[in-house]
Amino acid sequence: MPDRLKGEIERITFYNEDTGFGVVRLRSGKIITGTLPRLSEGDRIEAEGEWIVHPKFGSQLKISKIVILKPEGKLAILKYLSSGALKGLPKNSAKFIVDYYGEKPLEKIDKDPQKRLKVPGVSAKKLGKIIESWNEQKNLHKLVIFLQKYDIPLTHASKILQKYGDKAETVVLSNPYQLIFDIRGVGFKTADTIAQKIGLNHDFPPRIKSGVLYLLENVANSDGHVYLPYEQLVSLCQKNLSVDLTSYEQQFNELITERRIMVVNQNVYLREVYDSERIIETKILELSRPKHDDTTDFFKNFVLTLKHFSEEQLEAVQYSTENGFLVLTGGPGTGKTTTLKGIIDLYKKCKLKIALAAPTGRAAKRMAEVIGLEAKTIHRLLEYDSQTGKFVHNKSNPIKAHLLVIDEVSMINTFLMASLLYAVDRETTVIFVGDKDQLPAIGPGNILHDILAYNKIPIIRLNKIFRQAEESRIITNSHKINQGLMPDLANSKESDFFFMEENDSNKIPDLLLDLVKNRLPAKYNFNPFTDIQILAPMYKGNAGVDAINLHLQNGLNDGAVIYTKGDVEFKLKDKFMQLVNDYERDIYNGDIGYLTGLDDEEEELVFNFGERDVKFSNASLDDVTLAYACTIHKSQGSEYPCVIVVLTNEQYFMLKRNLIYTAITRASNLLIIVGSRRAVELAVSNNQEQKRYTSLFKIPGQAENINAPDVIF
């Protein structure tokens, strides 16, 4: 049974307009917190939820529902009008209005416009705006009460009201699935829950349409599919939507007519995914042209000065002078960085503008360190404009560079790659760098794999392992794994690769804590927070990411607990990872930050992300997670001085060759595998990759027909 609380608001301690999270003090001294509608001092509310104890601010009611009650009596109305709740109303006019119009002043003014002129110091025009504000407040409060019936998050209330106005309730009741397309943050499951409460049938046409789009979007994001074969999509729809085939086909055909989906060769695409893939094709084919300019001879002469380059490396430099597009691929130790330095040095000598970018912040930082030039994330390179919701750089405003180098291409999904190439000028030389044996991108597409399978564009494959690299067991073992061979697990004192066998997964967290806290800092002078990264295949289990993070937070971090959200404690110095792209605050999926403090006034946590501090409200804390350990997938594009890889038999269904290969190649100085020898054997032997349905360069004649919209994907 939820706890209930009723009272008048004394003070709005904190409120985030973007997330709806707020902290409010009542005149009784009680505090309510949680996702709130827009409130004002003097508002009377009735709330229900559960009492929690904040470590710093004490007892609070964490609300699940809230109702705004009308102010009653002249005193309450006076407080409300004086609070600034109504835009444009001078505080000194509040008493006059109450004295003149009684206990329902705004309703009376609204009904009798002629009396507006009798408010001293307030023009009729201004009073019109005040009444408009009043109506907005009334409608919002009414909408909040309505939405709570259907468990719609209160954070959406203002957006829904802004979009639909006084038709909001009608839209929700007639077609809740419209919210999916109009209100950011509302997905199919939320809309389906509302529809069920309203009593709409499963064969409700908008439900079927939205369901088809949802399923296509879901397989794109979770499984990396650009399309689904028609029969597979039909099977998914029948399983998840519980509708007969006839109903499905009718709505399916309407989606085609509306150009929201595409069907090509009996394969079904989301329109935006299809267009993105065709943009990639068009731009790569456009860029992959021979160059004919005055600098070519100089470039050829420069190549002759590269005395220590292999034949493959010289060929790569030569290609960069003769073509507008080049793919440079190879495993660790094959000289990708050396080759890039040669190419970049060439362009620098010609005083040409160079741009470097990578999918993640850590990958960009690593690129900058090894190349010696500034490197940006792709998002920062394209420059997101929060006002328009688009990238600044696009077809009409391309990236200004003679040479554009993109690292870790295997990580880039179809949407981001389309946005990137759409902003590349045809005179720019583009070089893609990547390792095809790494894990594929999160999201739709398998771009590097598809490009390498295409035989009509310049590709340089670096295969030779250089002598210096051969001295590293990290590199030699990674190549063994890639070939399906067991790595050398024998330990030697001077090695950079160690195996610590522990078959009992219950003991692994303690072993990891000892390594990170004591043994590795003592022997190698590693910083436990910044130099060491633990990687595991999955979140759950005794040796999963979640359990390891909690164990290391408790055992390693002696910082004070400064905030609590649910079961999660936030301690000073804690290491966190951003989980989603946040364009507004310029932080992205995979970025690492450290908790440095709490802004008491705004009740926001402060994280340091390398070069700057970023504040997080309660609601935005869902976008970060402890990162003493992270999944191998989340480590893509990053490199750490020391990596500890956890591999246990319990993780058998996750163990694949490209997974362990990706994990090992994240380490620059030291790699330790902790776990079971059998788990290593299982991972190395399993070369089965989940098939991704992609069609890059596989649909003849389609690329030329795409005129891409100027949008961010």
mmCIF file with all atom_site columns, C-alpha atoms in Angstrom, residues 369-556:
data_model
loop_
_atom_site.group_PDB
_atom_site.id
_atom_site.type_symbol
_atom_site.label_atom_id
_atom_site.label_alt_id
_atom_site.label_comp_id
_atom_site.label_asym_id
_atom_site.label_entity_id
_atom_site.label_seq_id
_atom_site.pdbx_PDB_ins_code
_atom_site.Cartn_x
_atom_site.Cartn_y
_atom_site.Cartn_z
_atom_site.occupancy
_atom_site.B_iso_or_equiv
_atom_site.pdbx_formal_charge
_atom_site.auth_seq_id
_atom_site.auth_comp_id
_atom_site.auth_asym_id
_atom_site.auth_atom_id
_atom_site.pdbx_PDB_model_num
ATOM 1   C CA . GLU A 1 369 ? 48.258 10.195  -29.039 1.00 0.00 ? 369 GLU A CA 1
ATOM 2   C CA . VAL A 1 370 ? 49.738 7.837   -31.638 1.00 0.00 ? 370 VAL A CA 1
ATOM 3   C CA . ILE A 1 371 ? 49.408 10.155  -34.666 1.00 0.00 ? 371 ILE A CA 1
ATOM 4   C CA . GLY A 1 372 ? 50.348 13.392  -32.921 1.00 0.00 ? 372 GLY A CA 1
ATOM 5   C CA . LEU A 1 373 ? 47.425 15.454  -34.260 1.00 0.00 ? 373 LEU A CA 1
ATOM 6   C CA . GLU A 1 374 ? 44.040 16.413  -32.836 1.00 0.00 ? 374 GLU A CA 1
ATOM 7   C CA . ALA A 1 375 ? 41.377 13.725  -33.317 1.00 0.00 ? 375 ALA A CA 1
ATOM 8   C CA . LYS A 1 376 ? 37.664 14.099  -32.649 1.00 0.00 ? 376 LYS A CA 1
ATOM 9   C CA . THR A 1 377 ? 34.731 11.792  -32.210 1.00 0.00 ? 377 THR A CA 1
ATOM 10  C CA . ILE A 1 378 ? 32.627 11.594  -35.355 1.00 0.00 ? 378 ILE A CA 1
ATOM 11  C CA . HIS A 1 379 ? 29.802 13.382  -33.516 1.00 0.00 ? 379 HIS A CA 1
ATOM 12  C CA . ARG A 1 380 ? 32.106 16.258  -32.575 1.00 0.00 ? 380 ARG A CA 1
ATOM 13  C CA . LEU A 1 381 ? 33.520 16.392  -36.078 1.00 0.00 ? 381 LEU A CA 1
ATOM 14  C CA . LEU A 1 382 ? 30.005 16.746  -37.537 1.00 0.00 ? 382 LEU A CA 1
ATOM 15  C CA . GLU A 1 383 ? 29.003 19.283  -34.814 1.00 0.00 ? 383 GLU A CA 1
ATOM 16  C CA . TYR A 1 384 ? 25.567 18.581  -33.447 1.00 0.00 ? 384 TYR A CA 1
ATOM 17  C CA . ASP A 1 385 ? 23.224 21.588  -33.290 1.00 0.00 ? 385 ASP A CA 1
ATOM 18  C CA . SER A 1 386 ? 20.864 21.167  -30.333 1.00 0.00 ? 386 SER A CA 1
ATOM 19  C CA . GLN A 1 387 ? 18.540 23.893  -31.650 1.00 0.00 ? 387 GLN A CA 1
ATOM 20  C CA . THR A 1 388 ? 17.790 22.112  -34.917 1.00 0.00 ? 388 THR A CA 1
ATOM 21  C CA . GLY A 1 389 ? 18.470 18.532  -33.858 1.00 0.00 ? 389 GLY A CA 1
ATOM 22  C CA . LYS A 1 390 ? 20.782 18.159  -36.874 1.00 0.00 ? 390 LYS A CA 1
ATOM 23  C CA . PHE A 1 391 ? 24.489 18.012  -37.584 1.00 0.00 ? 391 PHE A CA 1
ATOM 24  C CA . VAL A 1 392 ? 26.038 21.321  -38.666 1.00 0.00 ? 392 VAL A CA 1
ATOM 25  C CA . HIS A 1 393 ? 28.128 19.583  -41.325 1.00 0.00 ? 393 HIS A CA 1
ATOM 26  C CA . ASN A 1 394 ? 26.140 18.020  -44.154 1.00 0.00 ? 394 ASN A CA 1
ATOM 27  C CA . LYS A 1 395 ? 25.940 18.033  -47.954 1.00 0.00 ? 395 LYS A CA 1
ATOM 28  C CA . SER A 1 396 ? 25.546 21.803  -48.152 1.00 0.00 ? 396 SER A CA 1
ATOM 29  C CA . ASN A 1 397 ? 28.154 22.478  -45.444 1.00 0.00 ? 397 ASN A CA 1
ATOM 30  C CA . PRO A 1 398 ? 30.783 19.732  -45.825 1.00 0.00 ? 398 PRO A CA 1
ATOM 31  C CA . ILE A 1 399 ? 33.727 18.975  -43.563 1.00 0.00 ? 399 ILE A CA 1
ATOM 32  C CA . LYS A 1 400 ? 36.639 21.199  -44.613 1.00 0.00 ? 400 LYS A CA 1
ATOM 33  C CA . ALA A 1 401 ? 39.570 18.812  -45.062 1.00 0.00 ? 401 ALA A CA 1
ATOM 34  C CA . HIS A 1 402 ? 41.796 17.557  -47.861 1.00 0.00 ? 402 HIS A CA 1
ATOM 35  C CA . LEU A 1 403 ? 42.365 14.288  -45.989 1.00 0.00 ? 403 LEU A CA 1
ATOM 36  C CA . LEU A 1 404 ? 39.862 12.648  -43.623 1.00 0.00 ? 404 LEU A CA 1
ATOM 37  C CA . VAL A 1 405 ? 41.011 9.579   -41.656 1.00 0.00 ? 405 VAL A CA 1
ATOM 38  C CA . ILE A 1 406 ? 38.422 7.520   -39.774 1.00 0.00 ? 406 ILE A CA 1
ATOM 39  C CA . ASP A 1 407 ? 39.696 4.899   -37.308 1.00 0.00 ? 407 ASP A CA 1
ATOM 40  C CA . GLU A 1 408 ? 37.853 1.884   -35.845 1.00 0.00 ? 408 GLU A CA 1
ATOM 41  C CA . VAL A 1 409 ? 35.476 1.726   -38.795 1.00 0.00 ? 409 VAL A CA 1
ATOM 42  C CA . SER A 1 410 ? 34.159 -1.689  -37.731 1.00 0.00 ? 410 SER A CA 1
ATOM 43  C CA . MET A 1 411 ? 32.352 0.092   -34.859 1.00 0.00 ? 411 MET A CA 1
ATOM 44  C CA . ILE A 1 412 ? 30.388 2.507   -37.045 1.00 0.00 ? 412 ILE A CA 1
ATOM 45  C CA . ASN A 1 413 ? 26.765 1.626   -37.781 1.00 0.00 ? 413 ASN A CA 1
ATOM 46  C CA . THR A 1 414 ? 24.796 2.503   -40.888 1.00 0.00 ? 414 THR A CA 1
ATOM 47  C CA . PHE A 1 415 ? 23.120 5.627   -39.480 1.00 0.00 ? 415 PHE A CA 1
ATOM 48  C CA . LEU A 1 416 ? 26.307 7.303   -38.269 1.00 0.00 ? 416 LEU A CA 1
ATOM 49  C CA . MET A 1 417 ? 28.279 6.338   -41.373 1.00 0.00 ? 417 MET A CA 1
ATOM 50  C CA . ALA A 1 418 ? 25.593 7.847   -43.616 1.00 0.00 ? 418 ALA A CA 1
ATOM 51  C CA . SER A 1 419 ? 25.673 11.106  -41.650 1.00 0.00 ? 419 SER A CA 1
ATOM 52  C CA . LEU A 1 420 ? 29.476 11.165  -41.874 1.00 0.00 ? 420 LEU A CA 1
ATOM 53  C CA . LEU A 1 421 ? 29.810 10.470  -45.598 1.00 0.00 ? 421 LEU A CA 1
ATOM 54  C CA . TYR A 1 422 ? 26.923 12.797  -46.374 1.00 0.00 ? 422 TYR A CA 1
ATOM 55  C CA . ALA A 1 423 ? 29.129 15.601  -45.001 1.00 0.00 ? 423 ALA A CA 1
ATOM 56  C CA . VAL A 1 424 ? 32.229 14.697  -47.042 1.00 0.00 ? 424 VAL A CA 1
ATOM 57  C CA . ASP A 1 425 ? 33.166 16.876  -49.999 1.00 0.00 ? 425 ASP A CA 1
ATOM 58  C CA . ARG A 1 426 ? 33.959 15.053  -53.246 1.00 0.00 ? 426 ARG A CA 1
ATOM 59  C CA . GLU A 1 427 ? 37.437 16.632  -53.279 1.00 0.00 ? 427 GLU A CA 1
ATOM 60  C CA . THR A 1 428 ? 38.338 15.114  -49.895 1.00 0.00 ? 428 THR A CA 1
ATOM 61  C CA . THR A 1 429 ? 40.444 11.959  -49.714 1.00 0.00 ? 429 THR A CA 1
ATOM 62  C CA . VAL A 1 430 ? 38.905 9.560   -47.181 1.00 0.00 ? 430 VAL A CA 1
ATOM 63  C CA . ILE A 1 431 ? 40.795 6.726   -45.503 1.00 0.00 ? 431 ILE A CA 1
ATOM 64  C CA . PHE A 1 432 ? 38.957 4.085   -43.474 1.00 0.00 ? 432 PHE A CA 1
ATOM 65  C CA . VAL A 1 433 ? 41.055 2.192   -40.917 1.00 0.00 ? 433 VAL A CA 1
ATOM 66  C CA . GLY A 1 434 ? 39.868 -0.895  -39.093 1.00 0.00 ? 434 GLY A CA 1
ATOM 67  C CA . ASP A 1 435 ? 40.169 -4.543  -38.196 1.00 0.00 ? 435 ASP A CA 1
ATOM 68  C CA . LYS A 1 436 ? 37.485 -6.749  -39.732 1.00 0.00 ? 436 LYS A CA 1
ATOM 69  C CA . ASP A 1 437 ? 37.959 -9.394  -37.035 1.00 0.00 ? 437 ASP A CA 1
ATOM 70  C CA . GLN A 1 438 ? 36.752 -7.088  -34.253 1.00 0.00 ? 438 GLN A CA 1
ATOM 71  C CA . LEU A 1 439 ? 33.167 -7.230  -33.035 1.00 0.00 ? 439 LEU A CA 1
ATOM 72  C CA . PRO A 1 440 ? 30.712 -5.568  -35.429 1.00 0.00 ? 440 PRO A CA 1
ATOM 73  C CA . ALA A 1 441 ? 28.988 -2.268  -34.704 1.00 0.00 ? 441 ALA A CA 1
ATOM 74  C CA . ILE A 1 442 ? 26.154 -1.850  -32.237 1.00 0.00 ? 442 ILE A CA 1
ATOM 75  C CA . GLY A 1 443 ? 23.213 -0.977  -34.452 1.00 0.00 ? 443 GLY A CA 1
ATOM 76  C CA . PRO A 1 444 ? 22.379 -1.772  -38.062 1.00 0.00 ? 444 PRO A CA 1
ATOM 77  C CA . GLY A 1 445 ? 25.014 -2.729  -40.596 1.00 0.00 ? 445 GLY A CA 1
ATOM 78  C CA . ASN A 1 446 ? 28.362 -4.456  -40.973 1.00 0.00 ? 446 ASN A CA 1
ATOM 79  C CA . ILE A 1 447 ? 30.029 -1.786  -43.041 1.00 0.00 ? 447 ILE A CA 1
ATOM 80  C CA . LEU A 1 448 ? 33.726 -2.702  -42.932 1.00 0.00 ? 448 LEU A CA 1
ATOM 81  C CA . HIS A 1 449 ? 32.911 -6.363  -43.655 1.00 0.00 ? 449 HIS A CA 1
ATOM 82  C CA . ASP A 1 450 ? 30.721 -5.362  -46.618 1.00 0.00 ? 450 ASP A CA 1
ATOM 83  C CA . ILE A 1 451 ? 33.299 -2.950  -48.051 1.00 0.00 ? 451 ILE A CA 1
ATOM 84  C CA . LEU A 1 452 ? 36.053 -5.584  -47.864 1.00 0.00 ? 452 LEU A CA 1
ATOM 85  C CA . ALA A 1 453 ? 33.791 -8.064  -49.662 1.00 0.00 ? 453 ALA A CA 1
ATOM 86  C CA . TYR A 1 454 ? 33.343 -5.596  -52.508 1.00 0.00 ? 454 TYR A CA 1
ATOM 87  C CA . ASN A 1 455 ? 36.078 -5.788  -55.160 1.00 0.00 ? 455 ASN A CA 1
ATOM 88  C CA . LYS A 1 456 ? 35.733 -2.445  -56.912 1.00 0.00 ? 456 LYS A CA 1
ATOM 89  C CA . ILE A 1 457 ? 37.338 -0.029  -54.424 1.00 0.00 ? 457 ILE A CA 1
ATOM 90  C CA . PRO A 1 458 ? 40.973 0.386   -53.229 1.00 0.00 ? 458 PRO A CA 1
ATOM 91  C CA . ILE A 1 459 ? 41.775 -1.846  -50.239 1.00 0.00 ? 459 ILE A CA 1
ATOM 92  C CA . ILE A 1 460 ? 45.146 -2.437  -48.586 1.00 0.00 ? 460 ILE A CA 1
ATOM 93  C CA . ARG A 1 461 ? 45.345 -5.493  -46.326 1.00 0.00 ? 461 ARG A CA 1
ATOM 94  C CA . LEU A 1 462 ? 48.332 -5.439  -43.961 1.00 0.00 ? 462 LEU A CA 1
ATOM 95  C CA . ASN A 1 463 ? 49.280 -8.983  -42.950 1.00 0.00 ? 463 ASN A CA 1
ATOM 96  C CA . LYS A 1 464 ? 52.937 -8.911  -41.984 1.00 0.00 ? 464 LYS A CA 1
ATOM 97  C CA . ILE A 1 465 ? 53.640 -8.733  -38.226 1.00 0.00 ? 465 ILE A CA 1
ATOM 98  C CA . PHE A 1 466 ? 56.695 -6.535  -37.658 1.00 0.00 ? 466 PHE A CA 1
ATOM 99  C CA . ARG A 1 467 ? 59.643 -7.791  -35.618 1.00 0.00 ? 467 ARG A CA 1
ATOM 100 C CA . GLN A 1 468 ? 59.074 -5.428  -32.694 1.00 0.00 ? 468 GLN A CA 1
ATOM 101 C CA . ALA A 1 469 ? 55.445 -6.493  -32.479 1.00 0.00 ? 469 ALA A CA 1
ATOM 102 C CA . GLU A 1 470 ? 56.455 -10.155 -32.516 1.00 0.00 ? 470 GLU A CA 1
ATOM 103 C CA . GLU A 1 471 ? 58.065 -9.597  -29.106 1.00 0.00 ? 471 GLU A CA 1
ATOM 104 C CA . SER A 1 472 ? 54.645 -8.941  -27.590 1.00 0.00 ? 472 SER A CA 1
ATOM 105 C CA . ARG A 1 473 ? 52.636 -12.002 -26.579 1.00 0.00 ? 473 ARG A CA 1
ATOM 106 C CA . ILE A 1 474 ? 49.510 -9.821  -26.606 1.00 0.00 ? 474 ILE A CA 1
ATOM 107 C CA . ILE A 1 475 ? 49.988 -9.436  -30.360 1.00 0.00 ? 475 ILE A CA 1
ATOM 108 C CA . THR A 1 476 ? 51.196 -12.946 -31.161 1.00 0.00 ? 476 THR A CA 1
ATOM 109 C CA . ASN A 1 477 ? 48.423 -14.531 -29.098 1.00 0.00 ? 477 ASN A CA 1
ATOM 110 C CA . SER A 1 478 ? 45.760 -12.316 -30.671 1.00 0.00 ? 478 SER A CA 1
ATOM 111 C CA . HIS A 1 479 ? 46.844 -13.528 -34.121 1.00 0.00 ? 479 HIS A CA 1
ATOM 112 C CA . LYS A 1 480 ? 46.814 -17.147 -32.928 1.00 0.00 ? 480 LYS A CA 1
ATOM 113 C CA . ILE A 1 481 ? 43.263 -16.694 -31.665 1.00 0.00 ? 481 ILE A CA 1
ATOM 114 C CA . ASN A 1 482 ? 42.242 -15.100 -34.957 1.00 0.00 ? 482 ASN A CA 1
ATOM 115 C CA . GLN A 1 483 ? 43.535 -18.189 -36.758 1.00 0.00 ? 483 GLN A CA 1
ATOM 116 C CA . GLY A 1 484 ? 41.590 -20.517 -34.467 1.00 0.00 ? 484 GLY A CA 1
ATOM 117 C CA . LEU A 1 485 ? 44.658 -21.582 -32.455 1.00 0.00 ? 485 LEU A CA 1
ATOM 118 C CA . MET A 1 486 ? 44.938 -21.662 -28.666 1.00 0.00 ? 486 MET A CA 1
ATOM 119 C CA . PRO A 1 487 ? 46.994 -18.789 -27.266 1.00 0.00 ? 487 PRO A CA 1
ATOM 120 C CA . ASP A 1 488 ? 50.151 -19.528 -25.321 1.00 0.00 ? 488 ASP A CA 1
ATOM 121 C CA . LEU A 1 489 ? 48.930 -19.521 -21.709 1.00 0.00 ? 489 LEU A CA 1
ATOM 122 C CA . ALA A 1 490 ? 52.299 -20.329 -20.137 1.00 0.00 ? 490 ALA A CA 1
ATOM 123 C CA . ASN A 1 491 ? 53.328 -17.533 -17.761 1.00 0.00 ? 491 ASN A CA 1
ATOM 124 C CA . SER A 1 492 ? 56.789 -15.996 -17.717 1.00 0.00 ? 492 SER A CA 1
ATOM 125 C CA . LYS A 1 493 ? 58.077 -13.148 -15.563 1.00 0.00 ? 493 LYS A CA 1
ATOM 126 C CA . GLU A 1 494 ? 58.867 -10.702 -18.394 1.00 0.00 ? 494 GLU A CA 1
ATOM 127 C CA . SER A 1 495 ? 55.762 -11.421 -20.447 1.00 0.00 ? 495 SER A CA 1
ATOM 128 C CA . ASP A 1 496 ? 52.964 -8.943  -21.219 1.00 0.00 ? 496 ASP A CA 1
ATOM 129 C CA . PHE A 1 497 ? 50.378 -11.767 -21.301 1.00 0.00 ? 497 PHE A CA 1
ATOM 130 C CA . PHE A 1 498 ? 49.329 -13.840 -18.267 1.00 0.00 ? 498 PHE A CA 1
ATOM 131 C CA . PHE A 1 499 ? 46.756 -16.497 -17.511 1.00 0.00 ? 499 PHE A CA 1
ATOM 132 C CA . MET A 1 500 ? 45.415 -16.953 -13.970 1.00 0.00 ? 500 MET A CA 1
ATOM 133 C CA . GLU A 1 501 ? 43.318 -20.074 -13.703 1.00 0.00 ? 501 GLU A CA 1
ATOM 134 C CA . GLU A 1 502 ? 40.333 -19.915 -11.382 1.00 0.00 ? 502 GLU A CA 1
ATOM 135 C CA . ASN A 1 503 ? 37.468 -22.328 -12.060 1.00 0.00 ? 503 ASN A CA 1
ATOM 136 C CA . ASP A 1 504 ? 35.310 -21.177 -9.154  1.00 0.00 ? 504 ASP A CA 1
ATOM 137 C CA . SER A 1 505 ? 33.485 -18.060 -10.360 1.00 0.00 ? 505 SER A CA 1
ATOM 138 C CA . ASN A 1 506 ? 32.553 -17.166 -6.758  1.00 0.00 ? 506 ASN A CA 1
ATOM 139 C CA . LYS A 1 507 ? 36.230 -16.520 -6.017  1.00 0.00 ? 507 LYS A CA 1
ATOM 140 C CA . ILE A 1 508 ? 36.918 -14.344 -9.044  1.00 0.00 ? 508 ILE A CA 1
ATOM 141 C CA . PRO A 1 509 ? 35.667 -10.977 -7.633  1.00 0.00 ? 509 PRO A CA 1
ATOM 142 C CA . ASP A 1 510 ? 38.083 -11.261 -4.674  1.00 0.00 ? 510 ASP A CA 1
ATOM 143 C CA . LEU A 1 511 ? 40.932 -12.175 -6.996  1.00 0.00 ? 511 LEU A CA 1
ATOM 144 C CA . LEU A 1 512 ? 40.171 -9.202  -9.218  1.00 0.00 ? 512 LEU A CA 1
ATOM 145 C CA . LEU A 1 513 ? 40.070 -6.827  -6.246  1.00 0.00 ? 513 LEU A CA 1
ATOM 146 C CA . ASP A 1 514 ? 43.459 -8.051  -5.062  1.00 0.00 ? 514 ASP A CA 1
ATOM 147 C CA . LEU A 1 515 ? 44.941 -7.600  -8.537  1.00 0.00 ? 515 LEU A CA 1
ATOM 148 C CA . VAL A 1 516 ? 43.545 -4.100  -9.064  1.00 0.00 ? 516 VAL A CA 1
ATOM 149 C CA . LYS A 1 517 ? 44.078 -2.774  -5.554  1.00 0.00 ? 517 LYS A CA 1
ATOM 150 C CA . ASN A 1 518 ? 47.360 -4.382  -4.545  1.00 0.00 ? 518 ASN A CA 1
ATOM 151 C CA . ARG A 1 519 ? 49.380 -6.565  -6.909  1.00 0.00 ? 519 ARG A CA 1
ATOM 152 C CA . LEU A 1 520 ? 49.290 -4.629  -10.185 1.00 0.00 ? 520 LEU A CA 1
ATOM 153 C CA . PRO A 1 521 ? 49.882 -1.145  -8.668  1.00 0.00 ? 521 PRO A CA 1
ATOM 154 C CA . ALA A 1 522 ? 52.772 -2.554  -6.612  1.00 0.00 ? 522 ALA A CA 1
ATOM 155 C CA . LYS A 1 523 ? 54.512 -4.296  -9.532  1.00 0.00 ? 523 LYS A CA 1
ATOM 156 C CA . TYR A 1 524 ? 53.692 -2.032  -12.496 1.00 0.00 ? 524 TYR A CA 1
ATOM 157 C CA . ASN A 1 525 ? 52.744 1.254   -10.791 1.00 0.00 ? 525 ASN A CA 1
ATOM 158 C CA . PHE A 1 526 ? 49.313 1.179   -12.437 1.00 0.00 ? 526 PHE A CA 1
ATOM 159 C CA . ASN A 1 527 ? 46.628 3.559   -11.199 1.00 0.00 ? 527 ASN A CA 1
ATOM 160 C CA . PRO A 1 528 ? 43.723 1.277   -10.168 1.00 0.00 ? 528 PRO A CA 1
ATOM 161 C CA . PHE A 1 529 ? 41.113 3.741   -11.475 1.00 0.00 ? 529 PHE A CA 1
ATOM 162 C CA . THR A 1 530 ? 42.603 5.028   -14.725 1.00 0.00 ? 530 THR A CA 1
ATOM 163 C CA . ASP A 1 531 ? 45.067 2.382   -15.963 1.00 0.00 ? 531 ASP A CA 1
ATOM 164 C CA . ILE A 1 532 ? 43.256 -0.912  -15.361 1.00 0.00 ? 532 ILE A CA 1
ATOM 165 C CA . GLN A 1 533 ? 40.085 -2.061  -17.078 1.00 0.00 ? 533 GLN A CA 1
ATOM 166 C CA . ILE A 1 534 ? 38.255 -5.304  -16.348 1.00 0.00 ? 534 ILE A CA 1
ATOM 167 C CA . LEU A 1 535 ? 36.319 -6.835  -19.257 1.00 0.00 ? 535 LEU A CA 1
ATOM 168 C CA . ALA A 1 536 ? 33.713 -9.590  -19.136 1.00 0.00 ? 536 ALA A CA 1
ATOM 169 C CA . PRO A 1 537 ? 31.359 -11.056 -21.748 1.00 0.00 ? 537 PRO A CA 1
ATOM 170 C CA . MET A 1 538 ? 28.109 -10.440 -19.840 1.00 0.00 ? 538 MET A CA 1
ATOM 171 C CA . TYR A 1 539 ? 26.481 -8.451  -17.047 1.00 0.00 ? 539 TYR A CA 1
ATOM 172 C CA . LYS A 1 540 ? 24.938 -11.214 -14.959 1.00 0.00 ? 540 LYS A CA 1
ATOM 173 C CA . GLY A 1 541 ? 26.482 -14.028 -12.907 1.00 0.00 ? 541 GLY A CA 1
ATOM 174 C CA . ASN A 1 542 ? 28.986 -14.279 -10.063 1.00 0.00 ? 542 ASN A CA 1
ATOM 175 C CA . ALA A 1 543 ? 31.758 -13.096 -12.357 1.00 0.00 ? 543 ALA A CA 1
ATOM 176 C CA . GLY A 1 544 ? 29.620 -10.781 -14.466 1.00 0.00 ? 544 GLY A CA 1
ATOM 177 C CA . VAL A 1 545 ? 30.103 -7.051  -14.879 1.00 0.00 ? 545 VAL A CA 1
ATOM 178 C CA . ASP A 1 546 ? 27.428 -6.066  -12.328 1.00 0.00 ? 546 ASP A CA 1
ATOM 179 C CA . ALA A 1 547 ? 28.828 -8.227  -9.507  1.00 0.00 ? 547 ALA A CA 1
ATOM 180 C CA . ILE A 1 548 ? 32.424 -7.200  -10.222 1.00 0.00 ? 548 ILE A CA 1
ATOM 181 C CA . ASN A 1 549 ? 31.541 -3.505  -10.239 1.00 0.00 ? 549 ASN A CA 1
ATOM 182 C CA . LEU A 1 550 ? 29.828 -3.649  -6.852  1.00 0.00 ? 550 LEU A CA 1
ATOM 183 C CA . HIS A 1 551 ? 32.696 -5.658  -5.360  1.00 0.00 ? 551 HIS A CA 1
ATOM 184 C CA . LEU A 1 552 ? 35.354 -3.247  -6.616  1.00 0.00 ? 552 LEU A CA 1
ATOM 185 C CA . GLN A 1 553 ? 33.352 -0.188  -5.647  1.00 0.00 ? 553 GLN A CA 1
ATOM 186 C CA . ASN A 1 554 ? 33.129 -1.458  -2.079  1.00 0.00 ? 554 ASN A CA 1
ATOM 187 C CA . GLY A 1 555 ? 36.668 -2.779  -1.845  1.00 0.00 ? 555 GLY A CA 1
ATOM 188 C CA . LEU A 1 556 ? 38.628 -0.303  -3.912  1.00 0.00 ? 556 LEU A CA 1
#
